[in-house]
Amino acid sequence: MKYCHWLINRNDKLNNRMKWMALEHEGNKYGVTLGAEVPVWQANIHASIGRFLFNIIVNDLKLDANYIKKKKAYHGRGHYIPAFFKIFRHSGVMLKEEVKPHPIVSKLYRDSQPENLTFDTTLVPSLCPPRPWVSVHSGGYIVTKTDIVRVTHMGNQQWDRLINAQPKQLYPALDSLNQLGSIPWAVNTSVLDVAIKVFQNDGSVKLNVPQPPSVLAHILSVPIDADPKEKKKINKAKIELKRKKNEMYSLWCDALYRLSLANHFRNEIFWLPHNMDFRGRVYPIPPHLNHLGSDLARSMLVFALKKPLGPKGLDWLKLHTINLTGFKKRESISERLKYADKIIENILDSAENPLTGKMWWATSDEPWQTLAACMEIAKALKSSNPMHYMTGFPIHQDGSCNGLQHYAALGRDQIGAESVNLFPSHFPQDVYSSVATMVDERRREDASNGNLIANVLEGFIKRKVIKQTVMTTVYGVTWFGAKLQIARQLKDVDTFPHEHLWPASTYLVQKTFETLRTMFKSAREIQDWFTECARLICIAREENMEWITPLGLPVVQPYSKISRNISNKKGIAPYFTPDIYRKPNVMKQKNAFAPNFVHSLDSSHMMLTSIHCERAGITFVSVHDCYWTHPCTADIMNKICREQFVALHSEPILEDLSKFLIEKFGFDDTDVSEQNKNIDKGTLRDKLNSTLSKVPQQGNFDLKGVLSSTYFFS
């Protein structure tokens, strides 16, 4: 109660962690504590206990068939049959073991007709403020055990680094998690009611509300007299229908959970405890009802704490609405505001008649969030004084291709910085449109030389087609993955000739990668250095790649090979062997290091912004590189966001990384690796040491330009 009272009043300069530790210290005088550590079991222990309990279920759990059939037991003895049994099923070339309930168990469940959805306490929001993280063992839900880091069962090294780190080294990460978890939330009931109505009416493809599988047409059975080609066609259609049904059912269930929980919490104030993955990226622990989901999911939540709009708040609401539509990506802020005033009737109509009016909101890139913004604008305009209108509606500020922003800052790349809005400009620079334009120029040149695919692609190279590939290039997307991304976009274009889908996708991947290498030369050099460092470390040292983020968070990549030589006498699969006993998966380690390092920089920037927003007394939450706050504090958050980006990249990040890697993995004259007897040790040592110390050169971009860049986060 003391902590909750302090959280409401905030009458000192302590943060959540400091206050909790002070209150805990005070309580310890009387023998009361919530800080008792719960022993942590290793993954192999979990596996052993799980297998023991599993065997009880399969071997010892029985049903009395006579009792269920309402028959008397023969000579007083029941007819007992297993409640669950194992079957083996072919899945492609693999033989998979499955556990099935007995049909009687299934019938009992169906006959019970359960009407309520039940969730574990760790899967739903908390109705009280979460316990602040004061160490890697203590924090999250008040009573329920919560892990601070999301790591695979084999990721023992990550836990070891966290446990052995100095407490003060982890305080920035802990303080950010505490700040994010301390924000109270409420359900936007106006949007929820509309969403439930659409969902109950079999969903909507146009509005991105999942439909039940029952809306799909049924495929007739194969006629007995059908020819082989027709049979093959029908069977193929059946397989595709089954795949589509499974996909639709999964999405439908996800929407059902989300809407059901939102409806359950519709009149409540709740909190979302946070934890992080091994790179430091933060996530709400409750998976179903949070702000980290789809457009529909984000539209249903607002801040429970309301603040007045203030003098600029209404303009921020209008700007936010237009940003969500995607209609004015290349226009200035002033032009976007003029456009909002021009279509104010459509905005108000959307708010008042969401499903029966013009439905302007449904044409947006993010329709549900746009609808929520329209409703908030309507409420503000209907109030007696919009400046004093109390709102909990969150305003978003998005990074402009954030991965490339970090690469441009790391390499001090002037051209790259201008492309991703690190440099001041009167108009926003859209890197996706710029890449699409350059790719189309290369296409026209090839078309003039008689390239068939280049001619086929005329008029089809749009921003949307290459956006995902550009966005994920800095996060390590492979050539094949990029081809699938582009193919998926071209497939959605009705007028594109689908017989040319794969050749066109391959062509566009090649041209997109060539264009990016030209535009972001510095980024590519840094990325190549990251990859080569990881490759050599994994080969020479046979250890997983690791580093420390600028905020002091230790990171170990959990990509190891599964050893097939480990004894399996006790039935423990080698899959559960801790990574400390495994060799690194060199391919995964080298491909993942560059994107994971950039993700850790992204999280460091977010954490810095989070901590300084808390000090400034403003609300702050994030969806990775999308920052949220109240309309009246958007200007303050923007200023802090820019200042902390400059502060982060003013540190010698690449130089510090190089020093850490040399100290951790480098060889000296007396260091002899027993694991490298069959290779040229001297050459490998020299190459590793040389590569680790060869930090890519930087350009002449002045980081201070970020401070006055309007469209850096916008």
XYZ file of C-alpha atoms in Angstrom:
714
model
C 0.000 0.000 0.000
C 2.852 2.373 0.769
C 4.308 1.796 -2.701
C 0.918 2.413 -4.392
C 0.452 5.605 -2.381
C 3.912 6.790 -3.443
C 3.212 5.846 -7.072
C 0.151 8.125 -7.096
C 1.761 11.097 -5.379
C 5.441 10.881 -6.438
C 6.579 13.280 -3.726
C 10.327 12.633 -4.067
C 12.975 12.122 -6.753
C 13.233 8.344 -6.353
C 12.383 6.005 -9.203
C 10.345 2.788 -8.884
C 13.315 0.560 -8.091
C 14.775 2.905 -5.494
C 11.453 3.336 -3.708
C 10.704 -0.377 -3.626
C 14.174 -1.175 -2.284
C 13.748 1.500 0.402
C 10.345 0.114 1.436
C 11.665 -3.443 1.352
C 14.577 -2.442 3.578
C 12.121 -0.821 5.968
C 9.953 -3.956 6.005
C 12.925 -6.208 6.665
C 13.205 -4.681 10.143
C 9.962 -6.458 11.002
C 10.801 -9.731 9.269
C 8.536 -9.103 6.286
C 9.892 -9.520 2.759
C 8.797 -10.260 -0.790
C 12.397 -10.574 -1.891
C 12.901 -14.269 -1.168
C 14.550 -15.889 -4.175
C 12.894 -18.899 -5.782
C 15.410 -21.570 -6.840
C 15.808 -21.718 -10.621
C 15.773 -25.154 -12.216
C 17.926 -25.862 -15.228
C 16.238 -26.878 -18.480
C 17.325 -30.517 -18.186
C 15.715 -30.721 -14.710
C 12.507 -29.257 -16.117
C 12.658 -31.850 -18.902
C 13.187 -34.749 -16.459
C 10.283 -33.728 -14.225
C 8.089 -33.030 -17.251
C 8.816 -36.465 -18.686
C 8.055 -38.100 -15.311
C 4.672 -36.333 -15.074
C 3.964 -37.058 -18.737
C 4.511 -40.761 -18.147
C 2.040 -40.660 -15.251
C -0.597 -39.123 -17.532
C -0.028 -41.631 -20.326
C 0.549 -44.786 -18.255
C -1.426 -44.335 -15.039
C -4.429 -42.132 -15.824
C -7.326 -44.512 -16.483
C -11.063 -44.381 -17.215
C -13.666 -46.898 -16.079
C -15.435 -47.594 -19.351
C -18.252 -49.483 -17.612
C -18.939 -46.600 -15.248
C -19.098 -44.115 -18.111
C -21.435 -46.410 -20.018
C -23.568 -46.684 -16.864
C -22.991 -50.413 -16.668
C -22.222 -52.405 -13.567
C -18.661 -53.513 -13.177
C -18.176 -57.213 -13.754
C -17.665 -58.949 -10.332
C -17.084 -55.543 -8.788
C -14.105 -54.821 -11.016
C -14.114 -51.927 -13.462
C -13.029 -52.060 -17.075
C -10.151 -49.553 -17.011
C -8.766 -48.077 -20.188
C -6.050 -45.392 -20.751
C -7.409 -41.829 -20.790
C -4.624 -40.768 -23.173
C -2.600 -42.736 -25.652
C 0.289 -42.176 -28.052
C 0.141 -42.486 -31.817
C 2.737 -42.055 -34.533
C 1.878 -39.994 -37.584
C 3.822 -39.283 -40.761
C 4.507 -35.604 -41.445
C 6.333 -35.484 -44.771
C 9.448 -37.598 -44.298
C 9.281 -37.278 -40.500
C 7.521 -39.682 -38.131
C 6.001 -37.672 -35.275
C 4.755 -38.898 -31.925
C 1.430 -37.414 -30.828
C -0.652 -37.680 -27.668
C -4.383 -38.174 -28.166
C -7.242 -38.204 -25.651
C -9.514 -41.222 -25.649
C -12.783 -40.525 -27.530
C -14.641 -40.831 -24.215
C -12.516 -38.012 -22.755
C -13.217 -35.880 -25.812
C -16.945 -36.593 -25.509
C -16.949 -35.669 -21.817
C -15.284 -32.369 -22.665
C -17.744 -31.616 -25.461
C -20.729 -32.530 -23.308
C -19.534 -30.204 -20.548
C -19.914 -27.288 -23.026
C -17.443 -24.960 -21.330
C -18.602 -21.365 -21.747
C -15.736 -19.523 -20.084
C -12.215 -18.892 -21.329
C -9.644 -19.370 -18.581
C -6.140 -17.895 -18.544
C -3.138 -18.317 -16.275
C -2.381 -15.269 -14.165
C 0.805 -14.657 -16.152
C -1.253 -14.319 -19.350
C -3.472 -11.451 -18.213
C -2.793 -7.851 -17.121
C -2.297 -7.048 -13.459
C -4.966 -5.163 -11.503
C -2.280 -3.621 -9.298
C 1.042 -1.969 -10.173
C 3.728 -4.593 -10.862
C 6.568 -5.230 -8.461
C 9.589 -3.207 -9.649
C 12.595 -5.118 -10.910
C 15.353 -4.714 -8.317
C 17.453 -7.618 -9.585
C 17.280 -10.301 -12.257
C 15.427 -12.508 -9.763
C 12.920 -10.062 -8.299
C 10.218 -8.174 -10.183
C 7.158 -8.429 -12.419
C 3.948 -9.810 -10.944
C 3.502 -9.377 -7.198
C 3.524 -13.084 -6.337
C 3.811 -15.122 -9.542
C 7.372 -15.956 -10.597
C 8.414 -13.990 -13.669
C 11.589 -14.267 -15.758
C 13.269 -10.974 -16.554
C 14.688 -12.245 -19.828
C 13.055 -14.291 -22.579
C 15.617 -16.833 -23.639
C 15.427 -20.393 -24.942
C 15.763 -23.305 -22.541
C 19.360 -23.796 -23.697
C 20.404 -20.164 -23.045
C 22.266 -20.743 -19.775
C 25.125 -18.439 -20.730
C 22.775 -15.445 -20.949
C 21.538 -16.114 -17.428
C 25.095 -16.585 -16.167
C 26.158 -13.188 -17.548
C 23.136 -11.467 -15.990
C 23.571 -13.130 -12.600
C 27.301 -12.399 -12.458
C 27.005 -8.793 -13.660
C 27.466 -6.011 -11.120
C 24.018 -4.871 -9.864
C 24.655 -1.248 -10.860
C 25.494 -2.373 -14.395
C 21.918 -3.615 -14.858
C 20.130 -0.675 -13.220
C 19.423 1.258 -16.479
C 17.673 -1.765 -18.019
C 15.773 -2.505 -14.804
C 14.707 1.136 -14.409
C 13.359 1.226 -17.965
C 11.361 -1.981 -17.453
C 9.949 -0.506 -14.246
C 8.983 2.762 -15.924
C 7.173 0.964 -18.744
C 5.405 -1.376 -16.338
C 4.251 1.473 -14.083
C 1.943 2.996 -16.740
C -1.758 2.336 -15.967
C -3.970 1.341 -18.914
C -7.666 1.278 -19.746
C -9.752 -0.200 -22.567
C -11.052 2.095 -25.301
C -14.639 0.879 -24.995
C -15.898 2.899 -27.978
C -13.567 1.050 -30.349
C -14.059 -2.260 -28.535
C -17.832 -2.190 -29.082
C -17.405 -1.634 -32.821
C -14.759 -4.379 -33.045
C -16.939 -6.900 -31.183
C -19.858 -6.138 -33.504
C -17.719 -6.768 -36.616
C -16.196 -9.911 -35.066
C -19.590 -11.368 -34.179
C -20.766 -10.738 -37.750
C -18.147 -13.150 -39.129
C -15.298 -10.626 -39.217
C -14.141 -8.589 -42.186
C -11.296 -8.956 -44.662
C -11.456 -5.240 -45.464
C -11.169 -4.231 -41.792
C -8.565 -6.897 -40.905
C -10.861 -8.602 -38.392
C -10.276 -12.389 -38.576
C -13.064 -14.488 -40.022
C -14.027 -17.961 -38.750
C -13.055 -20.905 -40.991
C -16.762 -21.621 -41.509
C -16.966 -18.821 -44.104
C -14.843 -20.848 -46.520
C -16.605 -22.808 -49.241
C -16.654 -26.591 -48.954
C -14.851 -28.652 -51.597
C -16.776 -31.612 -53.002
C -15.366 -35.116 -52.808
C -13.453 -36.581 -55.725
C -15.857 -38.279 -58.175
C -15.225 -41.968 -58.670
C -14.927 -41.567 -62.444
C -12.629 -38.506 -62.256
C -9.454 -38.630 -64.341
C -6.038 -38.470 -62.581
C -5.511 -34.800 -63.406
C -8.866 -33.796 -61.913
C -8.207 -35.922 -58.813
C -4.825 -34.286 -58.348
C -6.363 -30.845 -58.739
C -9.138 -31.531 -56.189
C -6.742 -33.095 -53.676
C -4.426 -30.128 -54.011
C -7.363 -27.786 -53.416
C -8.314 -29.774 -50.299
C -4.803 -29.473 -48.886
C -4.828 -25.735 -49.552
C -8.288 -25.434 -47.935
C -7.063 -27.264 -44.831
C -4.024 -24.984 -44.591
C -6.216 -21.906 -45.013
C -8.677 -23.134 -42.371
C -5.899 -23.761 -39.859
C -4.458 -20.307 -40.484
C -7.874 -18.615 -40.193
C -8.719 -20.533 -37.018
C -5.447 -19.479 -35.389
C -6.076 -15.807 -36.210
C -9.726 -16.093 -35.139
C -8.745 -17.560 -31.763
C -6.181 -14.802 -31.236
C -8.856 -12.158 -31.887
C -11.318 -14.020 -29.641
C -8.839 -14.025 -26.741
C -7.972 -10.372 -27.222
C -11.560 -9.154 -27.506
C -12.727 -11.358 -24.618
C -10.024 -10.053 -22.294
C -10.633 -6.464 -23.371
C -14.331 -6.912 -22.661
C -13.523 -8.440 -19.266
C -11.276 -5.486 -18.336
C -13.490 -2.824 -19.961
C -14.244 -1.046 -16.676
C -10.896 -1.692 -15.001
C -7.560 0.065 -14.686
C -4.730 -2.397 -15.219
C -0.972 -2.612 -15.642
C 1.303 -4.521 -18.017
C 4.474 -5.886 -16.366
C 7.399 -5.943 -18.790
C 10.422 -8.118 -19.421
C 12.933 -8.313 -22.276
C 14.537 -10.679 -24.737
C 18.247 -11.489 -24.702
C 19.028 -8.384 -26.838
C 17.274 -6.008 -24.443
C 14.129 -5.429 -26.526
C 11.207 -5.056 -24.132
C 7.787 -6.696 -24.254
C 4.656 -6.701 -22.082
C 4.435 -10.056 -20.301
C 0.655 -10.569 -20.892
C 0.587 -11.837 -24.513
C -3.038 -11.300 -25.494
C -4.136 -7.894 -24.219
C -1.323 -5.431 -24.799
C -0.255 -2.588 -27.098
C 2.311 -4.675 -29.020
C -0.077 -6.372 -31.397
C -1.892 -5.650 -34.613
C -3.675 -2.469 -35.621
C -6.843 -3.701 -33.885
C -4.937 -4.563 -30.711
C -3.298 -1.137 -30.477
C -6.574 0.677 -31.062
C -8.245 -0.849 -28.011
C -5.922 0.548 -25.326
C -5.536 4.065 -23.910
C -3.731 5.557 -20.942
C -5.801 5.370 -17.764
C -4.208 8.620 -16.579
C -5.851 11.508 -18.411
C -4.266 14.885 -19.085
C -5.625 18.082 -20.720
C -4.951 18.471 -24.437
C -3.264 21.816 -23.952
C -2.609 24.413 -26.694
C -1.101 21.954 -29.235
C -2.883 18.754 -28.257
C -5.677 18.951 -30.825
C -3.160 19.516 -33.626
C -1.211 16.465 -32.423
C -4.405 14.393 -32.555
C -5.099 15.537 -36.121
C -1.494 14.932 -37.188
C -1.528 11.506 -35.577
C -4.716 10.621 -37.487
C -3.231 11.595 -40.857
C 0.027 9.785 -40.062
C -1.950 6.581 -39.454
C -3.717 6.805 -42.815
C -0.468 6.845 -44.779
C -2.048 9.262 -47.272
C 0.499 12.061 -46.821
C 3.814 10.297 -46.202
C 5.821 12.740 -48.351
C 4.069 15.909 -47.166
C 5.213 18.349 -44.483
C 3.549 18.586 -41.082
C 1.791 21.830 -42.034
C 0.340 20.191 -45.164
C -0.868 17.217 -43.141
C -2.652 19.531 -40.701
C -4.284 21.414 -43.597
C -5.445 18.098 -45.016
C -6.907 17.100 -41.626
C -8.918 20.330 -41.485
C -10.064 19.795 -45.070
C -11.490 16.324 -44.351
C -12.777 17.063 -40.838
C -16.303 16.069 -41.932
C -15.042 12.599 -42.865
C -13.259 12.341 -39.512
C -16.408 13.268 -37.596
C -18.579 10.981 -39.731
C -16.195 8.102 -39.009
C -16.513 8.755 -35.279
C -20.289 9.065 -35.232
C -21.205 6.397 -37.820
C -18.289 3.942 -37.900
C -20.187 1.135 -39.672
C -23.078 2.971 -41.335
C -21.484 6.190 -42.612
C -18.934 6.920 -45.327
C -16.379 4.715 -43.496
C -13.475 6.962 -44.461
C -11.461 5.416 -41.618
C -11.611 2.007 -43.319
C -9.465 3.308 -46.230
C -6.532 3.976 -43.885
C -3.337 1.911 -43.672
C -4.178 1.426 -39.978
C -7.999 1.555 -39.966
C -8.757 0.708 -36.331
C -6.218 3.114 -34.875
C -7.527 5.749 -37.286
C -11.074 5.119 -36.053
C -9.906 5.506 -32.451
C -8.217 8.814 -33.319
C -11.337 10.060 -35.152
C -13.455 9.312 -32.081
C -11.051 11.199 -29.830
C -11.019 14.244 -32.130
C -14.838 14.231 -32.164
C -14.967 14.116 -28.354
C -12.455 16.964 -28.071
C -14.340 19.172 -30.555
C -17.640 18.526 -28.763
C -16.181 19.632 -25.427
C -16.702 23.198 -24.229
C -12.967 23.942 -24.486
C -10.728 21.497 -26.414
C -7.618 22.832 -24.648
C -9.024 21.599 -21.328
C -10.407 18.331 -22.674
C -9.002 15.452 -20.574
C -7.646 12.636 -22.686
C -5.739 9.424 -22.213
C -5.314 8.896 -25.939
C -1.707 7.980 -26.910
C 0.145 9.865 -29.657
C 2.705 7.807 -31.617
C 6.065 8.938 -32.964
C 7.698 6.436 -35.305
C 11.341 6.065 -36.246
C 12.085 6.427 -39.961
C 13.471 2.961 -40.853
C 15.125 2.803 -37.451
C 17.695 0.118 -38.277
C 19.145 2.227 -41.085
C 19.093 5.259 -38.794
C 21.401 3.455 -36.381
C 23.695 2.300 -39.193
C 23.876 5.819 -40.635
C 24.756 7.196 -37.189
C 27.352 4.477 -36.532
C 29.092 5.209 -39.846
C 28.479 8.998 -39.744
C 27.136 8.498 -43.283
C 25.869 11.822 -44.659
C 23.975 10.353 -47.634
C 22.440 7.617 -45.521
C 21.562 10.098 -42.762
C 19.693 12.310 -45.214
C 17.783 9.301 -46.580
C 16.443 8.301 -43.133
C 15.740 11.784 -41.724
C 18.734 12.178 -39.419
C 19.468 15.399 -41.264
C 17.100 18.421 -41.109
C 14.762 18.772 -44.077
C 11.615 20.732 -44.926
C 9.932 17.530 -46.094
C 10.151 13.949 -44.798
C 12.487 11.662 -46.680
C 10.911 8.301 -47.471
C 13.712 5.784 -47.951
C 11.301 3.146 -49.283
C 10.066 5.425 -52.067
C 13.635 6.474 -52.857
C 14.758 2.856 -53.187
C 11.710 2.020 -55.324
C 12.518 4.933 -57.639
C 16.165 3.877 -58.026
C 15.188 0.243 -58.617
C 12.744 1.342 -61.311
C 15.474 3.389 -62.997
C 17.660 0.271 -63.164
C 14.664 -1.676 -64.493
C 14.110 0.841 -67.306
C 17.743 0.544 -68.302
C 17.483 -3.264 -68.439
C 14.181 -3.060 -70.315
C 15.778 -0.926 -72.996
C 18.362 -3.691 -73.418
C 15.658 -6.288 -74.049
C 15.319 -7.869 -70.585
C 11.955 -9.680 -70.569
C 11.355 -9.560 -66.783
C 12.268 -5.865 -66.682
C 9.560 -5.206 -69.265
C 7.029 -7.330 -67.359
C 7.664 -5.329 -64.179
C 6.863 -1.981 -65.794
C 4.422 -0.121 -63.552
C 4.621 -2.681 -60.735
C 7.640 -1.421 -58.756
C 5.842 0.420 -55.993
C 6.868 1.465 -52.497
C 4.780 -1.298 -50.923
C 6.424 -4.022 -53.007
C 9.961 -3.435 -51.705
C 9.232 -1.841 -48.289
C 9.520 -4.984 -46.172
C 12.734 -6.042 -47.887
C 14.339 -2.631 -47.328
C 13.195 -2.615 -43.708
C 14.539 -6.102 -42.940
C 17.797 -5.850 -44.885
C 19.542 -4.316 -41.879
C 18.097 -7.087 -39.710
C 19.740 -9.834 -41.728
C 17.058 -10.940 -44.179
C 18.442 -13.584 -46.541
C 18.216 -13.544 -50.316
C 15.582 -16.286 -50.224
C 13.605 -14.543 -47.469
C 13.612 -11.273 -49.408
C 12.415 -13.114 -52.526
C 9.462 -14.519 -50.569
C 8.629 -11.050 -49.230
C 8.537 -9.493 -52.696
C 6.675 -12.464 -54.187
C 3.997 -12.092 -51.515
C 3.490 -8.428 -52.426
C 3.405 -9.071 -56.181
C 0.939 -11.919 -55.651
C -1.496 -9.471 -54.043
C -1.474 -7.308 -57.199
C -4.390 -8.563 -59.276
C -3.054 -7.289 -62.599
C 0.426 -8.812 -62.253
C 0.981 -11.855 -64.516
C 1.527 -14.632 -61.953
C 3.432 -16.861 -64.384
C 6.321 -14.399 -63.992
C 6.056 -14.225 -60.171
C 9.282 -16.003 -59.195
C 11.574 -14.654 -61.938
C 10.289 -11.141 -61.193
C 10.827 -11.606 -57.439
C 14.387 -12.822 -58.009
C 15.095 -9.871 -60.289
C 13.708 -7.331 -57.795
C 15.691 -8.806 -54.896
C 18.888 -8.420 -56.878
C 18.136 -4.824 -57.888
C 16.955 -3.865 -54.381
C 20.102 -5.219 -52.731
C 22.293 -3.474 -55.334
C 20.491 -0.187 -54.718
C 20.803 -0.461 -50.935
C 24.501 -1.243 -51.219
C 24.909 1.930 -53.284
C 22.785 4.143 -51.031
C 24.101 2.855 -47.708
C 27.715 1.975 -48.387
C 28.754 2.672 -44.804
C 25.970 0.478 -43.422
C 27.044 -2.410 -45.630
C 30.694 -2.075 -44.540
C 29.713 -2.150 -40.861
C 27.356 -5.055 -41.439
C 30.085 -7.011 -43.241
C 32.505 -6.299 -40.355
C 29.975 -7.563 -37.814
C 29.417 -10.745 -39.824
C 33.119 -11.491 -40.308
C 33.896 -10.895 -36.617
C 31.191 -13.352 -35.571
C 32.272 -15.962 -38.111
C 35.909 -15.929 -37.060
C 35.115 -15.923 -33.330
C 32.828 -18.938 -33.642
C 35.371 -20.873 -35.716
C 38.526 -19.937 -33.797
C 37.169 -19.848 -30.255
C 34.173 -22.163 -30.672
C 32.155 -19.869 -28.410
C 28.857 -18.070 -28.820
C 28.969 -14.436 -29.883
C 28.497 -11.972 -27.045
C 28.787 -8.275 -26.286
C 27.694 -5.598 -23.821
C 25.213 -2.922 -24.878
C 26.019 0.770 -24.334
C 23.729 0.634 -21.270
C 25.688 -2.235 -19.720
C 23.380 -5.148 -20.536
C 25.340 -8.346 -21.337
C 24.100 -10.232 -24.423
C 24.877 -13.793 -25.522
C 23.452 -15.186 -28.755
C 21.766 -18.534 -27.958
C 22.426 -20.289 -31.268
C 24.173 -23.618 -30.675
C 24.401 -26.960 -32.406
C 22.513 -29.928 -30.983
C 25.069 -32.568 -30.142
C 24.038 -36.092 -31.145
C 26.817 -37.708 -29.089
C 25.383 -36.870 -25.661
C 24.321 -39.899 -23.633
C 20.584 -40.466 -23.727
C 20.351 -43.279 -21.175
C 17.923 -41.427 -18.939
C 15.659 -40.417 -21.785
C 16.752 -36.776 -21.834
C 16.936 -35.481 -25.372
C 20.135 -33.634 -26.329
C 17.843 -30.722 -27.255
C 17.763 -29.793 -23.552
C 21.520 -29.655 -23.087
C 22.701 -26.207 -21.840
C 24.507 -24.127 -24.458
C 27.667 -24.033 -22.380
C 28.271 -27.654 -23.438
C 27.536 -27.086 -27.102
C 29.436 -25.776 -30.061
C 28.109 -22.598 -31.684
C 26.049 -22.763 -34.848
C 28.435 -20.702 -36.964
C 25.934 -19.917 -39.726
C 23.262 -18.643 -37.347
C 25.771 -16.807 -35.169
C 27.316 -14.838 -38.034
C 24.009 -14.073 -39.775
C 22.331 -12.950 -36.557
C 25.068 -10.790 -35.005
C 24.543 -7.674 -37.158
C 20.738 -7.508 -36.749
C 20.901 -8.428 -33.059
C 23.536 -5.779 -32.338
C 21.386 -3.137 -34.050
C 18.364 -4.378 -32.085
C 20.386 -3.900 -28.894
C 21.189 -0.305 -29.954
C 17.513 0.251 -30.727
C 16.579 -0.990 -27.245
C 19.313 1.136 -25.644
C 17.907 4.265 -27.285
C 14.401 3.351 -26.125
C 15.600 2.714 -22.563
C 17.424 6.040 -22.409
C 14.314 7.825 -23.658
C 12.183 5.929 -21.151
C 14.379 6.848 -18.170
C 14.606 10.530 -19.112
C 10.858 10.779 -19.810
C 10.241 9.446 -16.322
C 12.574 12.073 -14.891
C 10.684 14.722 -16.861
C 7.416 13.484 -15.354
C 5.735 12.499 -18.636
C 4.029 9.283 -19.719
C 6.059 7.066 -22.028
C 5.563 3.606 -23.543
C 7.057 2.047 -26.630
C 6.452 -0.499 -29.331
C 10.150 -0.960 -30.089
C 10.910 2.080 -32.313
C 7.420 3.593 -31.979
C 7.123 5.856 -28.931
C 3.810 6.788 -27.262
C 2.851 9.653 -24.958
C -0.005 12.076 -24.237
C -0.770 14.748 -26.890
C 0.210 17.517 -24.484
C 3.688 16.036 -23.922
C 4.533 14.980 -27.488
C 6.920 17.928 -27.943
C 8.799 17.049 -24.741
C 9.116 13.385 -25.721
C 10.359 14.360 -29.181
C 13.090 16.534 -27.662
C 14.193 13.804 -25.244
C 14.125 11.172 -27.998
C 16.490 13.201 -30.197
C 18.811 14.154 -27.354
C 19.207 10.542 -26.245
C 19.880 9.307 -29.779
C 22.688 11.837 -30.082
C 23.968 10.956 -26.605
C 23.952 7.234 -27.457
C 25.821 7.600 -30.744
C 28.265 10.143 -29.326
C 29.785 7.184 -27.494
C 32.516 5.266 -29.375
C 30.212 2.288 -29.900
C 32.196 0.457 -32.581
C 35.519 1.148 -30.843
C 34.147 -0.123 -27.520
C 32.805 -3.232 -29.239
C 36.187 -3.859 -30.850
C 37.982 -3.535 -27.495
C 35.536 -5.894 -25.801
C 35.838 -8.533 -28.539
C 39.641 -8.346 -28.545
C 39.767 -8.683 -24.761
C 37.214 -11.516 -24.736
C 38.116 -13.487 -27.854
C 41.440 -12.177 -29.163
C 44.675 -14.212 -29.096
C 47.979 -13.182 -27.607
C 51.399 -14.770 -28.082
C 50.941 -17.213 -25.196
C 47.344 -18.162 -25.998
C 47.191 -21.562 -27.687
C 43.823 -23.053 -28.543
C 43.737 -26.829 -28.130
C 40.661 -26.950 -30.315
C 42.528 -25.795 -33.422
C 45.282 -28.416 -33.737
C 44.344 -29.408 -37.274
C 44.410 -25.923 -38.784
C 46.943 -23.202 -39.241
C 46.732 -21.630 -35.799
C 48.965 -18.698 -36.570
C 47.002 -17.640 -39.641
C 43.651 -17.984 -37.850
C 44.879 -16.042 -34.807
C 46.309 -13.267 -36.922
C 43.186 -13.014 -39.062
C 40.912 -12.906 -36.021
C 43.000 -10.278 -34.224
C 43.312 -8.194 -37.377
C 39.581 -8.320 -38.130
C 38.519 -7.464 -34.581
C 40.756 -4.402 -34.531
C 39.838 -3.204 -38.044
C 36.949 -0.889 -37.108
C 35.145 0.537 -40.177
C 35.964 4.173 -40.878
C 33.368 6.852 -40.246
C 32.159 9.636 -42.521
C 31.670 13.315 -41.749
C 27.986 13.460 -40.739
C 27.418 15.755 -37.740
C 25.189 13.988 -35.204
C 23.920 17.293 -33.844
C 21.796 17.621 -36.981
C 19.440 15.066 -35.417
C 18.452 17.601 -32.751
C 16.793 19.837 -35.344
C 15.484 17.095 -37.649
C 11.689 17.356 -37.561
C 11.081 14.005 -39.241
C 13.644 11.877 -37.309
C 10.758 10.464 -35.256
C 7.407 11.681 -36.553
